[in-house]
Amino acid sequence: MGSKVKRELLKTPRGTRDLLESELSVVRKIQKTAQEFSSYYGFQEIQTPHFEHAELFGASLGESTDVVEKQTYTFRTRGGDALVLRPEGTVPAVRAYFEHGLGSWPQPVMLYYSGSFFRHESPQKGRFREFNQFGLEILGEELAVAEATIIRVCSLIFKELGIETSLELNTLGDKECRPTWKKELVAFYRKHFEKLCKDCKRRFKENPLRLLDCKEPSCQEFKAKAPQMLEYVCEECKAHFKEVLEFMDSLELPYRLNPQLVRGFDYYTRTVFEFVTTGKTEAEGETGGPASPSASQGGKRVELGGGGRYDYLAQVLAGKDLAAAGAALGIDRIAELVSSRPEEKDRAQLLKTERPQVFLIQLGMAAKRKILSLMEDFRKARIPLAQSLSKDSLRGQLRLASKLGVEFSLIMGQKEALEGTIIIRNMDSGMQETLPVAKALERLKLKFK
Ligand code: AMP
């Protein structure tokens, strides 16, 4: 063996790296934080294989997306099976939902996962060929509370890690309204076809929505002037998006509408979102291109995570209807920001996941919104809690509460939401008492000390 070849063998393959203890401890800390928040908010862990059948991702991510076209690692086994290293975690989660009949569980099913994913990309800072993601999925929920819960949990994770992010939101409509927008987009870009970059010429033919993904400086002026989905969105999608935004307002989560946000996969419908930062460490998300307005403070726009609603994915995959939403956080990029913070070691104030002692019941939209922010007070008070954000009937939720064997249920209806009160119900005796929320919290805190 020549010495040059030998030297190559002593290096990891391009786009991969070893993580030593100092880096691993940061990664573990991020994963632990994410896990603890997710399980507190009702998500259960799922692990899926690192490889899947080669055909699984093609139609579901979109044949003409970058990932499917040029970034998957596909291979044949010695037995002749065509397999692929998983490039993302949503499709496997949906596959698992059907494989294990999770449709028979109480809906929605809330899952989280953590692990390595593989894409044959051009390696650069913050972009690897094997990278780590933490993902959240809510399967079987058509209401905006799904996106809101996922966004809420992600932003709490960022906050706990001390990372400042801005949240960008957009809607891509559904199969009713998106085609009109697409038609307008194509008509607009046709007029400028000759001036588009090479990739955009290809995108124009294969997948016009991706035109809005282009990072080439010369294409930016077209992106800025292109027709926006928000102008074409149908009444149902508009109402849904409005609900998402109302959740953001009631959670006091600032956001920016980004009409150019389309994300990399075809499976998204309606809401899409991204958490971006302009951190000085520049775990760079994308090459070149002018900074987006949210990055106007000077740094480059770096994507730390993103997701959205994907109501049609299950149709493509299993021929079944399943409304769902999810997100994935880029652990490698987050780790670069966390490790660059000197006071990092002092922040690990986490909570144990314990058996829930209290079940939080909501009745109606106003209560649902309040409860998403209330849960954070309970988490801080270290009260193990369970809830079902999607169930609307008192009966159904009480049944779930007794099944879990909790000692107390907290009930918030329209009236309580408006008055800032909540009903405490002793599940054994059935006795109920209405208290101001803060008092109820104090009482339970003492109880579970
Ligand atoms: P995506 O699955 O493409 O929606 O990506 C979700 C998040 O994962 C992004 O916002 C990035 O933070 C991270 N990510 C995606 N691709 C890579 C990669 N090749 N290397 C490192 N992080 C990545």
PDB file of N, CA and C in Angstrom, residues 5 15 56 76 89 113 124 134 139 167 182 208 234 281 300 309 317 345 363 366 410 419 433:
ATOM      1  N   VAL A   5      -1.969   6.520  -0.021  1.00  0.00           N
ATOM      2  CA  VAL A   5      -3.212   5.794   0.245  1.00  0.00           C
ATOM      3  C   VAL A   5      -3.369   5.586   1.739  1.00  0.00           C
ATOM      4  N   GLY A  15     -16.867  14.883   4.558  1.00  0.00           N
ATOM      5  CA  GLY A  15     -18.200  15.217   5.077  1.00  0.00           C
ATOM      6  C   GLY A  15     -18.568  14.482   6.362  1.00  0.00           C
ATOM      7  N   LEU A  56     -38.424   4.109  -0.554  1.00  0.00           N
ATOM      8  CA  LEU A  56     -39.269   4.773   0.451  1.00  0.00           C
ATOM      9  C   LEU A  56     -39.287   6.292   0.290  1.00  0.00           C
ATOM     10  N   ARG A  76     -26.803  -1.544  -2.979  1.00  0.00           N
ATOM     11  CA  ARG A  76     -27.384  -2.893  -3.033  1.00  0.00           C
ATOM     12  C   ARG A  76     -26.681  -3.777  -2.019  1.00  0.00           C
ATOM     13  N   GLY A  89     -36.005  12.101   8.867  1.00  0.00           N
ATOM     14  CA  GLY A  89     -36.682  11.238   9.831  1.00  0.00           C
ATOM     15  C   GLY A  89     -38.194  11.201   9.765  1.00  0.00           C
ATOM     16  N   TYR A 113     -37.435  11.731  17.754  1.00  0.00           N
ATOM     17  CA  TYR A 113     -36.309  10.861  17.406  1.00  0.00           C
ATOM     18  C   TYR A 113     -35.032  11.674  17.428  1.00  0.00           C
ATOM     19  N   GLN A 124     -19.204  21.591   4.020  1.00  0.00           N
ATOM     20  CA  GLN A 124     -18.680  22.908   4.406  1.00  0.00           C
ATOM     21  C   GLN A 124     -19.014  23.095   5.870  1.00  0.00           C
ATOM     22  N   PHE A 134     -32.510  16.165  15.629  1.00  0.00           N
ATOM     23  CA  PHE A 134     -33.513  15.806  16.628  1.00  0.00           C
ATOM     24  C   PHE A 134     -34.847  16.196  16.028  1.00  0.00           C
ATOM     25  N   LEU A 139     -48.675  13.093  14.729  1.00  0.00           N
ATOM     26  CA  LEU A 139     -49.372  12.385  13.658  1.00  0.00           C
ATOM     27  C   LEU A 139     -50.829  12.194  14.040  1.00  0.00           C
ATOM     28  N   LEU A 167     -37.921  33.089  14.255  1.00  0.00           N
ATOM     29  CA  LEU A 167     -38.843  32.121  13.676  1.00  0.00           C
ATOM     30  C   LEU A 167     -39.425  32.709  12.401  1.00  0.00           C
ATOM     31  N   LYS A 182     -48.776  28.071  -8.299  1.00  0.00           N
ATOM     32  CA  LYS A 182     -47.702  27.485  -9.083  1.00  0.00           C
ATOM     33  C   LYS A 182     -47.754  27.980 -10.526  1.00  0.00           C
ATOM     34  N   PRO A 208     -40.980  23.895  -9.954  1.00  0.00           N
ATOM     35  CA  PRO A 208     -40.933  25.363  -9.918  1.00  0.00           C
ATOM     36  C   PRO A 208     -40.921  25.982  -8.514  1.00  0.00           C
ATOM     37  N   CYS A 234     -56.387  29.599  -0.319  1.00  0.00           N
ATOM     38  CA  CYS A 234     -57.850  29.459  -0.245  1.00  0.00           C
ATOM     39  C   CYS A 234     -58.345  29.773   1.168  1.00  0.00           C
ATOM     40  N   THR A 281     -20.703  32.417  15.021  1.00  0.00           N
ATOM     41  CA  THR A 281     -19.881  31.245  14.740  1.00  0.00           C
ATOM     42  C   THR A 281     -20.110  30.705  13.327  1.00  0.00           C
ATOM     43  N   LYS A 300     -24.743  35.891   8.553  1.00  0.00           N
ATOM     44  CA  LYS A 300     -25.396  35.113   7.513  1.00  0.00           C
ATOM     45  C   LYS A 300     -26.593  34.376   8.082  1.00  0.00           C
ATOM     46  N   ARG A 309     -46.293  21.314   8.187  1.00  0.00           N
ATOM     47  CA  ARG A 309     -47.405  20.354   8.121  1.00  0.00           C
ATOM     48  C   ARG A 309     -47.243  19.508   6.865  1.00  0.00           C
ATOM     49  N   LEU A 317     -47.378   7.596   0.766  1.00  0.00           N
ATOM     50  CA  LEU A 317     -46.657   6.466   1.339  1.00  0.00           C
ATOM     51  C   LEU A 317     -47.539   5.231   1.502  1.00  0.00           C
ATOM     52  N   LYS A 345     -21.558  25.429  30.777  1.00  0.00           N
ATOM     53  CA  LYS A 345     -21.633  24.343  31.767  1.00  0.00           C
ATOM     54  C   LYS A 345     -22.678  24.594  32.859  1.00  0.00           C
ATOM     55  N   LEU A 363     -61.030  22.859  27.237  1.00  0.00           N
ATOM     56  CA  LEU A 363     -62.274  22.816  26.483  1.00  0.00           C
ATOM     57  C   LEU A 363     -62.385  24.092  25.660  1.00  0.00           C
ATOM     58  N   ALA A 366     -59.905  28.939  23.231  1.00  0.00           N
ATOM     59  CA  ALA A 366     -59.237  29.907  24.119  1.00  0.00           C
ATOM     60  C   ALA A 366     -58.422  29.156  25.164  1.00  0.00           C
ATOM     61  N   LEU A 410     -56.786  19.095  35.993  1.00  0.00           N
ATOM     62  CA  LEU A 410     -57.018  20.538  35.965  1.00  0.00           C
ATOM     63  C   LEU A 410     -57.864  20.807  34.745  1.00  0.00           C
ATOM     64  N   GLU A 419     -61.225  34.189  32.637  1.00  0.00           N
ATOM     65  CA  GLU A 419     -61.084  34.720  34.003  1.00  0.00           C
ATOM     66  C   GLU A 419     -59.717  34.481  34.619  1.00  0.00           C
ATOM     67  N   GLU A 433     -62.770  22.314  42.613  1.00  0.00           N
ATOM     68  CA  GLU A 433     -62.659  23.644  43.178  1.00  0.00           C
ATOM     69  C   GLU A 433     -62.082  24.561  42.106  1.00  0.00           C
TER      70      GLU A 433
END
